[in-house]
Amino acid sequence: MGLDHGRHVLSAGATVLARPLETNDIVAIRAVLPMGSLYERDPEAGISSLVQSVLPRGTLTRSADALHDALADLGADLDSGSGSDLGSISLRATASGWEPALDLFLETLTEPAFADDEVATEIEQALGALEAREDQLMVRVVDLFREQLYGSHPYHKPALGYRETVRGFDRDQVIAAARRFYRPIPPIVVAVGRFDPDRLVARMEAAFGRTPLAPPEPRPFAPTTFGGARRLDLDRQAAYLVHGYPAPDYNDPDYPVARLLDAILGGSMSSRLFIELREKRSLAYQVSSIYNDQLDGSFIAAYIITDPDRAGEAAHGLAREFERIVDEPVREEEIEAARRYLKGSYLIGAETNMAQAVRLGLYEAYGLGQDFGDRWLTAIEAVTPERIQALGQRYFKGEPVRAYVVPRGIAALLPASSGS
C-alpha cells in the first residue's frame, strides 16, 4: 500500500511530508524526532518520556487548561510520547478546523512553558505509572529480558525510566533535555488528511523560522547482545516466562523472513505456540511471540503465562519451539497462512490517517525509504521453508535469553537469578 506524498524541506532544515486525502474529514499531523532511552545515560533514564509528557502542558501564553480548552473548542487533540529511540507529538483535527488547530500545535512546539507546577505534576504521574508497573508482571518479565539481552547498552532501560532517576528530575533538566532533542524544532513533520499542503508548508515555514536545526546527536553504537537468564521471585499466583534471541533488524535481508517466522510462531490462534502449548498441552493461560523489530538491536521472543507447578515444562516447551525452527523445515501451508495474516494486518494497520502518518514518519526517521513497507510485504512472497530454517540456524543456535517472574519457592528447575 504505497503512501504517496509530497516532500518539502523548510528553511530551518526540517522535512515536511504532506499526504493530502479526500477520503475523510480528519487531518493528522505528527512531529517525529530522535530521542528516548537510546539517547539517555542511565542516570537520566526516563527524561525523554518526561519531556514529552510536559510538552503539551501549556505554552508561554496559555496554561495547560487553556490549551486543552482551545483544542476542545476545535474538536482537536494533542498526544505525545517517547519510546526506545523516537519521540513524537501528534495533532488530530477536523478538516474545517485544521488551521487554527495547527496554530496551537506549532505554539506548543515553539513556545512550551515547562511550568514548575506542570513538571512537578508530571513527575508524580510518572512515579505513579512506575509504581503501577510493579503489578504488571508481563511488563516486568519483558523488562528483565531486556536487561539481560542488552547488558549495559542504553536499550536496556525502560522508556519510563526508574523511580530513583525520575525522582531526581527538575525543571532545568527537563528544559535542557527538550533543547537537546528538539534542536530547537522537530526534524520531521508528517501530515495526512484533508488539508491544503501549500498552506501547511507556509504556516510551518513562518512558525519555525530560518534558524537552522542543530546537528543531530550521533546514534549510539549498535548493541552487543547477551545470553543467560534472569529470575524474579514474587508473591504471585502465576509464572511469567520469556525465551528469545537477537533477530534481524530493518535493513537486514532476512527481515521479511523474520516477520513471517514471528507470525508462524505466535501471530494468531492457529500459530505454533498457541496450538502446541495451549491447545495440545494445556500449558498456557496466555502464550504468544514478540518481534521487537528496530533499526538495530532487534529481538524475537516467545512468552507464556502458566501455572507455577508447570513452569519447568512450559520453559522447555518454549525452547522446543525454537529448536523446531532450527531442526525442521516449516510447512508451506504455515507460510501461506502467515502471509495472509501479515498482509491483512498491514492493510488494517494503515486504515486511519494517523496510522499512515506514523508509518511515514518512522520510515523517514530511520532512512528506510517510503516504500519500505511495500518492499518487505512483497519480499515475503519469495520466502521458502529453507530460508526460515536458515534464519533459525543463524540466530537460534546460541545461548538464549530467558527471563522469569515466578512465585516464591517454585521448583529449582528454572535458572537462578543473575541479578534483577
Tab-separated table of C-alpha atoms in Angstrom:
chain	number	residue	atom	x	y	z
A	1	MET	CA	0.000	0.000	0.000
A	2	GLY	CA	2.013	2.957	-1.262
A	3	LEU	CA	1.521	6.187	0.684
A	4	ASP	CA	2.041	8.841	-1.987
A	5	HIS	CA	3.061	12.206	-0.577
A	6	GLY	CA	4.899	15.453	-1.257
A	7	ARG	CA	8.242	16.236	0.344
A	8	HIS	CA	9.272	19.739	1.418
A	9	VAL	CA	12.380	20.994	3.212
A	10	LEU	CA	11.902	24.159	5.272
A	11	SER	CA	14.477	26.952	5.544
A	12	ALA	CA	15.375	25.744	9.044
A	13	GLY	CA	16.111	22.257	7.675
A	14	ALA	CA	13.042	20.378	8.894
A	15	THR	CA	11.434	17.961	6.441
A	16	VAL	CA	7.666	18.068	5.893
A	17	LEU	CA	5.886	15.100	4.335
A	18	ALA	CA	2.395	16.036	3.139
A	19	ARG	CA	-0.199	13.470	2.044
A	20	PRO	CA	-3.494	15.195	1.150
A	21	LEU	CA	-6.503	12.846	1.144
A	22	GLU	CA	-10.159	13.356	0.305
A	23	THR	CA	-11.387	10.120	1.891
A	24	ASN	CA	-12.461	11.663	5.206
A	25	ASP	CA	-12.566	14.936	7.131
A	26	ILE	CA	-9.713	14.207	9.535
A	27	VAL	CA	-6.248	15.781	9.482
A	28	ALA	CA	-3.405	14.028	11.320
A	29	ILE	CA	-0.141	15.887	11.888
A	30	ARG	CA	2.802	14.229	13.620
A	31	ALA	CA	6.243	15.576	14.529
A	32	VAL	CA	8.948	12.924	14.890
A	33	LEU	CA	12.436	13.198	16.373
A	34	PRO	CA	15.270	11.001	17.683
A	35	MET	CA	15.006	10.700	21.465
A	36	GLY	CA	14.287	8.029	24.030
A	37	SER	CA	16.234	5.524	26.093
A	38	LEU	CA	18.825	5.044	23.328
A	39	TYR	CA	19.927	8.659	23.802
A	40	GLU	CA	19.830	8.695	27.612
A	41	ARG	CA	22.567	7.888	30.078
A	42	ASP	CA	21.486	5.609	32.909
A	43	PRO	CA	21.291	8.480	35.466
A	44	GLU	CA	18.780	10.285	33.216
A	45	ALA	CA	16.613	7.272	32.390
A	46	GLY	CA	13.074	8.473	31.669
A	47	ILE	CA	13.918	12.101	30.850
A	48	SER	CA	12.662	11.744	27.247
A	49	SER	CA	9.313	10.423	28.430
A	50	LEU	CA	9.040	13.262	30.947
A	51	VAL	CA	9.835	15.915	28.327
A	52	GLN	CA	7.097	14.539	26.099
A	53	SER	CA	4.522	14.411	28.875
A	54	VAL	CA	5.195	18.022	29.956
A	55	LEU	CA	5.493	19.499	26.441
A	56	PRO	CA	1.725	19.757	25.734
A	57	ARG	CA	1.026	21.017	29.265
A	58	GLY	CA	0.861	24.708	28.431
A	59	THR	CA	2.732	27.375	26.456
A	60	LEU	CA	4.202	30.790	27.278
A	61	THR	CA	0.782	32.370	26.674
A	62	ARG	CA	-1.644	29.564	27.617
A	63	SER	CA	-1.958	27.401	30.682
A	64	ALA	CA	-2.447	23.665	30.289
A	65	ASP	CA	-6.202	24.121	30.864
A	66	ALA	CA	-6.422	26.994	28.374
A	67	LEU	CA	-4.574	24.966	25.735
A	68	HIS	CA	-6.812	21.956	26.341
A	69	ASP	CA	-9.958	24.121	26.123
A	70	ALA	CA	-8.796	25.788	22.894
A	71	LEU	CA	-8.172	22.380	21.316
A	72	ALA	CA	-11.507	21.033	22.560
A	73	ASP	CA	-13.347	24.031	21.047
A	74	LEU	CA	-11.905	22.995	17.677
A	75	GLY	CA	-12.641	19.290	18.144
A	76	ALA	CA	-8.884	18.617	18.148
A	77	ASP	CA	-6.489	16.843	20.471
A	78	LEU	CA	-2.756	16.534	21.106
A	79	ASP	CA	-0.882	13.382	22.035
A	80	SER	CA	2.822	12.883	22.735
A	81	GLY	CA	5.185	10.128	23.771
A	82	SER	CA	8.636	8.616	23.567
A	83	GLY	CA	9.942	5.096	23.073
A	84	SER	CA	13.323	3.456	22.703
A	85	ASP	CA	14.738	5.766	20.033
A	86	LEU	CA	11.975	8.033	18.689
A	87	GLY	CA	9.623	10.578	20.199
A	88	SER	CA	6.560	12.228	18.710
A	89	ILE	CA	3.841	14.792	19.256
A	90	SER	CA	0.658	14.375	17.260
A	91	LEU	CA	-2.324	16.576	16.396
A	92	ARG	CA	-5.680	15.200	15.298
A	93	ALA	CA	-8.098	17.796	13.923
A	94	THR	CA	-11.047	18.184	11.566
A	95	ALA	CA	-10.728	19.496	8.034
A	96	SER	CA	-12.772	22.589	8.957
A	97	GLY	CA	-10.575	23.469	11.937
A	98	TRP	CA	-7.139	22.179	10.991
A	99	GLU	CA	-5.506	25.610	10.520
A	100	PRO	CA	-6.358	27.080	13.952
A	101	ALA	CA	-5.529	23.680	15.470
A	102	LEU	CA	-2.189	23.766	13.639
A	103	ASP	CA	-1.522	27.150	15.261
A	104	LEU	CA	-1.900	25.527	18.688
A	105	PHE	CA	0.292	22.596	17.639
A	106	LEU	CA	3.056	24.940	16.455
A	107	GLU	CA	2.701	27.112	19.565
A	108	THR	CA	3.223	24.009	21.676
A	109	LEU	CA	6.394	23.149	19.754
A	110	THR	CA	7.921	26.632	19.626
A	111	GLU	CA	6.722	28.207	22.900
A	112	PRO	CA	6.484	25.457	25.531
A	113	ALA	CA	6.220	26.763	29.087
A	114	PHE	CA	7.553	23.791	31.069
A	115	ALA	CA	5.951	25.413	34.111
A	116	ASP	CA	7.269	24.339	37.510
A	117	ASP	CA	3.907	23.028	38.671
A	118	GLU	CA	3.343	21.058	35.470
A	119	VAL	CA	6.804	19.483	35.678
A	120	ALA	CA	6.118	18.514	39.295
A	121	THR	CA	2.725	17.076	38.358
A	122	GLU	CA	4.130	15.006	35.526
A	123	ILE	CA	6.932	13.691	37.730
A	124	GLU	CA	4.296	12.498	40.209
A	125	GLN	CA	2.310	10.952	37.356
A	126	ALA	CA	5.415	9.162	36.093
A	127	LEU	CA	6.191	7.843	39.572
A	128	GLY	CA	2.611	6.593	39.837
A	129	ALA	CA	2.928	4.824	36.484
A	130	LEU	CA	6.193	3.229	37.606
A	131	GLU	CA	4.559	2.044	40.813
A	132	ALA	CA	1.650	0.583	38.821
A	133	ARG	CA	4.149	-1.350	36.698
A	134	GLU	CA	5.052	-3.350	39.811
A	135	ASP	CA	1.769	-5.227	39.361
A	136	GLN	CA	2.095	-5.589	35.576
A	137	LEU	CA	4.036	-8.821	35.607
A	138	MET	CA	4.121	-9.231	31.828
A	139	VAL	CA	5.804	-5.826	31.625
A	140	ARG	CA	8.228	-6.747	34.387
A	141	VAL	CA	9.314	-10.015	32.800
A	142	VAL	CA	9.946	-8.253	29.464
A	143	ASP	CA	11.952	-5.598	31.346
A	144	LEU	CA	14.048	-8.401	32.860
A	145	PHE	CA	14.524	-9.898	29.415
A	146	ARG	CA	15.741	-6.566	28.020
A	147	GLU	CA	18.137	-6.046	30.931
A	148	GLN	CA	19.693	-9.450	30.268
A	149	LEU	CA	19.729	-9.114	26.473
A	150	TYR	CA	21.261	-5.636	26.242
A	151	GLY	CA	23.536	-5.543	29.274
A	152	SER	CA	24.871	-2.006	29.730
A	153	HIS	CA	23.705	-0.752	26.317
A	154	PRO	CA	21.167	2.131	26.570
A	155	TYR	CA	18.398	-0.093	25.201
A	156	HIS	CA	18.302	-1.983	28.497
A	157	LYS	CA	16.339	0.845	30.156
A	158	PRO	CA	12.529	1.068	30.162
A	159	ALA	CA	11.213	4.172	28.399
A	160	LEU	CA	9.614	5.443	31.621
A	161	GLY	CA	12.942	5.210	33.444
A	162	TYR	CA	13.325	4.182	37.066
A	163	ARG	CA	11.812	5.623	40.214
A	164	GLU	CA	15.200	6.684	41.519
A	165	THR	CA	16.031	8.620	38.337
A	166	VAL	CA	12.601	10.211	37.844
A	167	ARG	CA	12.523	11.424	41.465
A	168	GLY	CA	15.717	13.389	40.843
A	169	PHE	CA	14.499	15.380	37.819
A	170	ASP	CA	13.688	19.089	37.944
A	171	ARG	CA	12.512	21.786	35.551
A	172	ASP	CA	16.019	22.786	34.490
A	173	GLN	CA	16.825	19.218	33.455
A	174	VAL	CA	13.589	18.929	31.506
A	175	ILE	CA	14.238	22.173	29.624
A	176	ALA	CA	17.844	21.171	28.872
A	177	ALA	CA	16.708	17.792	27.548
A	178	ALA	CA	13.987	19.396	25.413
A	179	ARG	CA	16.520	21.757	23.824
A	180	ARG	CA	18.891	18.884	23.213
A	181	PHE	CA	16.305	16.700	21.498
A	182	TYR	CA	14.280	19.322	19.607
A	183	ARG	CA	17.323	21.235	18.212
A	184	PRO	CA	15.141	23.592	18.511
A	185	ILE	CA	12.379	22.182	16.249
A	186	PRO	CA	11.498	18.604	15.279
A	187	PRO	CA	13.379	17.461	12.160
A	188	ILE	CA	10.379	15.637	10.630
A	189	VAL	CA	6.709	16.613	10.411
A	190	VAL	CA	4.133	14.459	8.621
A	191	ALA	CA	0.588	15.499	7.680
A	192	VAL	CA	-2.127	13.210	6.302
A	193	GLY	CA	-5.723	14.169	5.517
A	194	ARG	CA	-7.946	16.866	4.033
A	195	PHE	CA	-5.765	19.984	4.012
A	196	ASP	CA	-4.034	22.377	1.635
A	197	PRO	CA	-0.366	21.314	1.525
A	198	ASP	CA	0.807	24.751	0.367
A	199	ARG	CA	-0.910	26.388	3.326
A	200	LEU	CA	0.558	23.796	5.668
A	201	VAL	CA	4.122	24.353	4.470
A	202	ALA	CA	3.742	28.149	4.530
A	203	ARG	CA	2.428	28.111	8.112
A	204	MET	CA	5.237	25.852	9.262
A	205	GLU	CA	7.861	27.905	7.455
A	206	ALA	CA	6.622	31.023	9.243
A	207	ALA	CA	6.452	29.312	12.648
A	208	PHE	CA	9.821	27.562	12.549
A	209	GLY	CA	11.786	30.464	11.087
A	210	ARG	CA	15.208	30.222	9.497
A	211	THR	CA	17.379	29.314	12.472
A	212	PRO	CA	18.945	26.058	11.258
A	213	LEU	CA	18.460	22.780	13.032
A	214	ALA	CA	21.415	21.872	15.208
A	215	PRO	CA	23.273	18.755	14.010
A	216	PRO	CA	21.654	15.563	15.299
A	217	GLU	CA	23.141	13.706	18.208
A	218	PRO	CA	25.036	10.715	16.789
A	219	ARG	CA	23.098	7.475	17.024
A	220	PRO	CA	24.789	5.351	19.702
A	221	PHE	CA	26.571	2.191	18.702
A	222	ALA	CA	24.536	-0.916	17.960
A	223	PRO	CA	24.162	-3.170	20.987
A	224	THR	CA	26.142	-6.294	21.685
A	225	THR	CA	23.561	-8.769	22.915
A	226	PHE	CA	23.986	-11.441	25.563
A	227	GLY	CA	22.511	-14.795	26.535
A	228	GLY	CA	21.713	-16.037	30.022
A	229	ALA	CA	18.790	-15.851	32.418
A	230	ARG	CA	17.238	-13.553	34.991
A	231	ARG	CA	14.675	-14.542	37.557
A	232	LEU	CA	12.481	-12.556	39.921
A	233	ASP	CA	10.585	-14.298	42.743
A	234	LEU	CA	7.394	-12.611	43.948
A	235	ASP	CA	4.304	-13.418	45.992
A	236	ARG	CA	2.134	-14.119	42.950
A	237	GLN	CA	-0.040	-16.959	41.684
A	238	ALA	CA	1.207	-17.403	38.098
A	239	ALA	CA	4.552	-17.833	36.365
A	240	TYR	CA	5.629	-15.495	33.530
A	241	LEU	CA	8.351	-16.824	31.230
A	242	VAL	CA	10.137	-15.283	28.219
A	243	HIS	CA	12.603	-17.099	25.945
A	244	GLY	CA	14.238	-15.362	22.977
A	245	TYR	CA	17.161	-14.378	20.785
A	246	PRO	CA	18.565	-11.462	18.773
A	247	ALA	CA	16.823	-11.102	15.405
A	248	PRO	CA	17.172	-9.312	12.040
A	249	ASP	CA	16.961	-5.520	12.010
A	250	TYR	CA	15.024	-3.422	9.478
A	251	ASN	CA	17.894	-3.296	6.995
A	252	ASP	CA	18.758	-6.995	7.198
A	253	PRO	CA	17.910	-9.057	4.072
A	254	ASP	CA	16.304	-11.587	6.422
A	255	TYR	CA	13.845	-9.034	7.851
A	256	PRO	CA	10.900	-10.356	5.771
A	257	VAL	CA	11.813	-13.899	6.839
A	258	ALA	CA	11.717	-12.861	10.495
A	259	ARG	CA	8.316	-11.211	10.061
A	260	LEU	CA	6.942	-14.469	8.672
A	261	LEU	CA	8.590	-16.515	11.396
A	262	ASP	CA	7.055	-14.338	14.110
A	263	ALA	CA	3.619	-14.860	12.553
A	264	ILE	CA	4.182	-18.615	12.373
A	265	LEU	CA	5.312	-18.804	15.988
A	266	GLY	CA	2.745	-16.593	17.675
A	267	GLY	CA	0.793	-14.420	15.282
A	268	SER	CA	-2.670	-15.916	15.741
A	269	MET	CA	-4.772	-18.605	17.366
A	270	SER	CA	-3.511	-21.013	14.690
A	271	SER	CA	0.152	-20.261	15.471
A	272	ARG	CA	2.561	-22.915	16.715
A	273	LEU	CA	2.856	-21.578	20.250
A	274	PHE	CA	-0.915	-21.428	20.692
A	275	ILE	CA	-1.595	-24.850	19.190
A	276	GLU	CA	1.322	-26.734	20.759
A	277	LEU	CA	1.459	-25.205	24.233
A	278	ARG	CA	-2.106	-24.163	24.900
A	279	GLU	CA	-4.375	-26.346	22.803
A	280	LYS	CA	-2.458	-29.626	22.857
A	281	ARG	CA	-0.732	-29.465	26.244
A	282	SER	CA	-2.897	-27.017	28.238
A	283	LEU	CA	0.230	-25.283	29.499
A	284	ALA	CA	-0.719	-21.681	28.899
A	285	TYR	CA	-3.090	-19.123	30.317
A	286	GLN	CA	-1.623	-16.914	27.603
A	287	VAL	CA	1.103	-17.539	25.031
A	288	SER	CA	2.450	-15.684	22.002
A	289	SER	CA	5.579	-14.242	20.398
A	290	ILE	CA	7.179	-10.795	20.289
A	291	TYR	CA	9.203	-9.457	17.370
A	292	ASN	CA	10.746	-6.212	18.583
A	293	ASP	CA	11.925	-5.006	15.170
A	294	GLN	CA	14.216	-1.987	15.245
A	295	LEU	CA	16.918	-0.207	13.276
A	296	ASP	CA	19.411	-2.151	15.401
A	297	GLY	CA	19.208	-4.440	18.412
A	298	SER	CA	16.054	-6.304	17.362
A	299	PHE	CA	14.913	-9.451	19.130
A	300	ILE	CA	12.344	-12.209	18.751
A	301	ALA	CA	10.960	-13.956	21.805
A	302	ALA	CA	8.177	-16.238	22.961
A	303	TYR	CA	6.316	-15.731	26.227
A	304	ILE	CA	3.935	-17.806	28.272
A	305	ILE	CA	1.869	-17.263	31.410
A	306	THR	CA	1.433	-20.588	33.129
A	307	ASP	CA	0.673	-22.491	36.308
A	308	PRO	CA	3.715	-22.382	38.646
A	309	ASP	CA	3.642	-26.156	39.033
A	310	ARG	CA	4.169	-26.490	35.284
A	311	ALA	CA	6.693	-23.698	34.819
A	312	GLY	CA	9.566	-26.033	34.049
A	313	GLU	CA	7.501	-27.883	31.452
A	314	ALA	CA	6.421	-24.567	29.933
A	315	ALA	CA	10.017	-23.290	29.777
A	316	HIS	CA	11.035	-26.456	27.968
A	317	GLY	CA	8.074	-26.036	25.597
A	318	LEU	CA	9.146	-22.509	24.637
A	319	ALA	CA	12.691	-23.702	23.968
A	320	ARG	CA	11.454	-26.622	21.906
A	321	GLU	CA	9.504	-24.377	19.505
A	322	PHE	CA	12.709	-22.507	18.628
A	323	GLU	CA	14.576	-25.805	18.265
A	324	ARG	CA	11.957	-26.989	15.796
A	325	ILE	CA	12.683	-23.993	13.568
A	326	VAL	CA	16.356	-24.993	13.521
A	327	ASP	CA	15.755	-28.710	13.030
A	328	GLU	CA	12.696	-28.939	10.762
A	329	PRO	CA	11.513	-27.006	7.688
A	330	VAL	CA	8.161	-25.352	8.315
A	331	ARG	CA	5.260	-26.476	6.168
A	332	GLU	CA	4.267	-24.459	3.087
A	333	GLU	CA	0.718	-24.099	4.394
A	334	GLU	CA	2.041	-22.475	7.572
A	335	ILE	CA	3.964	-19.954	5.484
A	336	GLU	CA	0.918	-19.191	3.344
A	337	ALA	CA	-1.277	-18.670	6.421
A	338	ALA	CA	1.355	-16.343	7.875
A	339	ARG	CA	1.477	-14.369	4.610
A	340	ARG	CA	-2.285	-13.836	4.702
A	341	TYR	CA	-2.098	-12.759	8.325
A	342	LEU	CA	0.708	-10.234	7.668
A	343	LYS	CA	-0.961	-8.772	4.584
A	344	GLY	CA	-4.235	-8.304	6.423
A	345	SER	CA	-2.548	-6.790	9.453
A	346	TYR	CA	-0.515	-4.418	7.275
A	347	LEU	CA	-3.550	-3.131	5.402
A	348	ILE	CA	-5.719	-2.796	8.504
A	349	GLY	CA	-2.824	-1.054	10.272
A	350	ALA	CA	-2.887	1.798	7.735
A	351	GLU	CA	-6.634	2.464	7.735
A	352	THR	CA	-6.555	5.743	9.691
A	353	ASN	CA	-4.839	8.988	8.757
A	354	MET	CA	-2.794	8.925	11.966
A	355	ALA	CA	-1.634	5.370	11.306
A	356	GLN	CA	-0.394	6.480	7.903
A	357	ALA	CA	1.378	9.478	9.460
A	358	VAL	CA	3.052	7.158	11.964
A	359	ARG	CA	4.276	4.887	9.169
A	360	LEU	CA	5.573	7.772	7.010
A	361	GLY	CA	7.367	9.348	9.974
A	362	LEU	CA	9.001	6.096	11.040
A	363	TYR	CA	10.336	5.309	7.578
A	364	GLU	CA	11.672	8.848	7.184
A	365	ALA	CA	13.324	8.932	10.609
A	366	TYR	CA	15.103	5.636	10.019
A	367	GLY	CA	16.058	6.387	6.413
A	368	LEU	CA	14.369	3.206	5.204
A	369	GLY	CA	12.720	4.695	2.136
A	370	GLN	CA	8.993	5.352	1.925
A	371	ASP	CA	8.452	2.104	0.010
A	372	PHE	CA	9.900	0.045	2.867
A	373	GLY	CA	6.574	-1.470	3.888
A	374	ASP	CA	5.702	-2.437	0.339
A	375	ARG	CA	9.173	-3.930	-0.169
A	376	TRP	CA	9.082	-6.294	2.799
A	377	LEU	CA	5.462	-7.207	2.125
A	378	THR	CA	6.395	-8.152	-1.443
A	379	ALA	CA	9.535	-9.948	-0.268
A	380	ILE	CA	7.583	-12.387	1.923
A	381	GLU	CA	6.219	-13.946	-1.264
A	382	ALA	CA	9.684	-15.347	-2.017
A	383	VAL	CA	10.330	-16.758	1.468
A	384	THR	CA	10.740	-20.545	1.469
A	385	PRO	CA	10.886	-23.150	4.251
A	386	GLU	CA	14.641	-23.350	3.649
A	387	ARG	CA	15.101	-19.616	4.289
A	388	ILE	CA	13.160	-19.805	7.542
A	389	GLN	CA	15.230	-22.763	8.698
A	390	ALA	CA	18.432	-20.931	7.696
A	391	LEU	CA	17.345	-17.934	9.788
A	392	GLY	CA	16.764	-20.253	12.738
A	393	GLN	CA	20.216	-21.759	12.319
A	394	ARG	CA	21.720	-18.270	12.122
A	395	TYR	CA	20.090	-16.922	15.294
A	396	PHE	CA	18.740	-19.742	17.476
A	397	LYS	CA	21.789	-21.972	17.941
A	398	GLY	CA	23.437	-19.705	20.501
A	399	GLU	CA	22.555	-19.319	24.157
A	400	PRO	CA	19.014	-17.992	24.544
A	401	VAL	CA	17.959	-15.065	26.696
A	402	ARG	CA	15.463	-16.120	29.335
A	403	ALA	CA	13.524	-14.166	31.934
A	404	TYR	CA	11.219	-15.494	34.629
A	405	VAL	CA	8.859	-13.817	37.074
A	406	VAL	CA	7.643	-16.637	39.303
A	407	PRO	CA	6.049	-17.271	42.704
A	408	ARG	CA	8.406	-17.661	45.621
A	409	GLY	CA	9.510	-21.210	46.296
A	410	ILE	CA	8.984	-22.528	42.784
A	411	ALA	CA	10.942	-25.674	41.913
A	412	ALA	CA	14.629	-25.051	41.220
A	413	LEU	CA	14.496	-26.422	37.656
A	414	LEU	CA	14.367	-22.787	36.473
A	415	PRO	CA	17.687	-20.897	36.418
A	416	ALA	CA	18.513	-18.761	39.423
A	417	SER	CA	18.616	-15.004	39.011
A	418	SER	CA	21.765	-13.468	37.612
A	419	GLY	CA	20.790	-10.149	39.098
A	420	SER	CA	17.411	-8.403	38.972
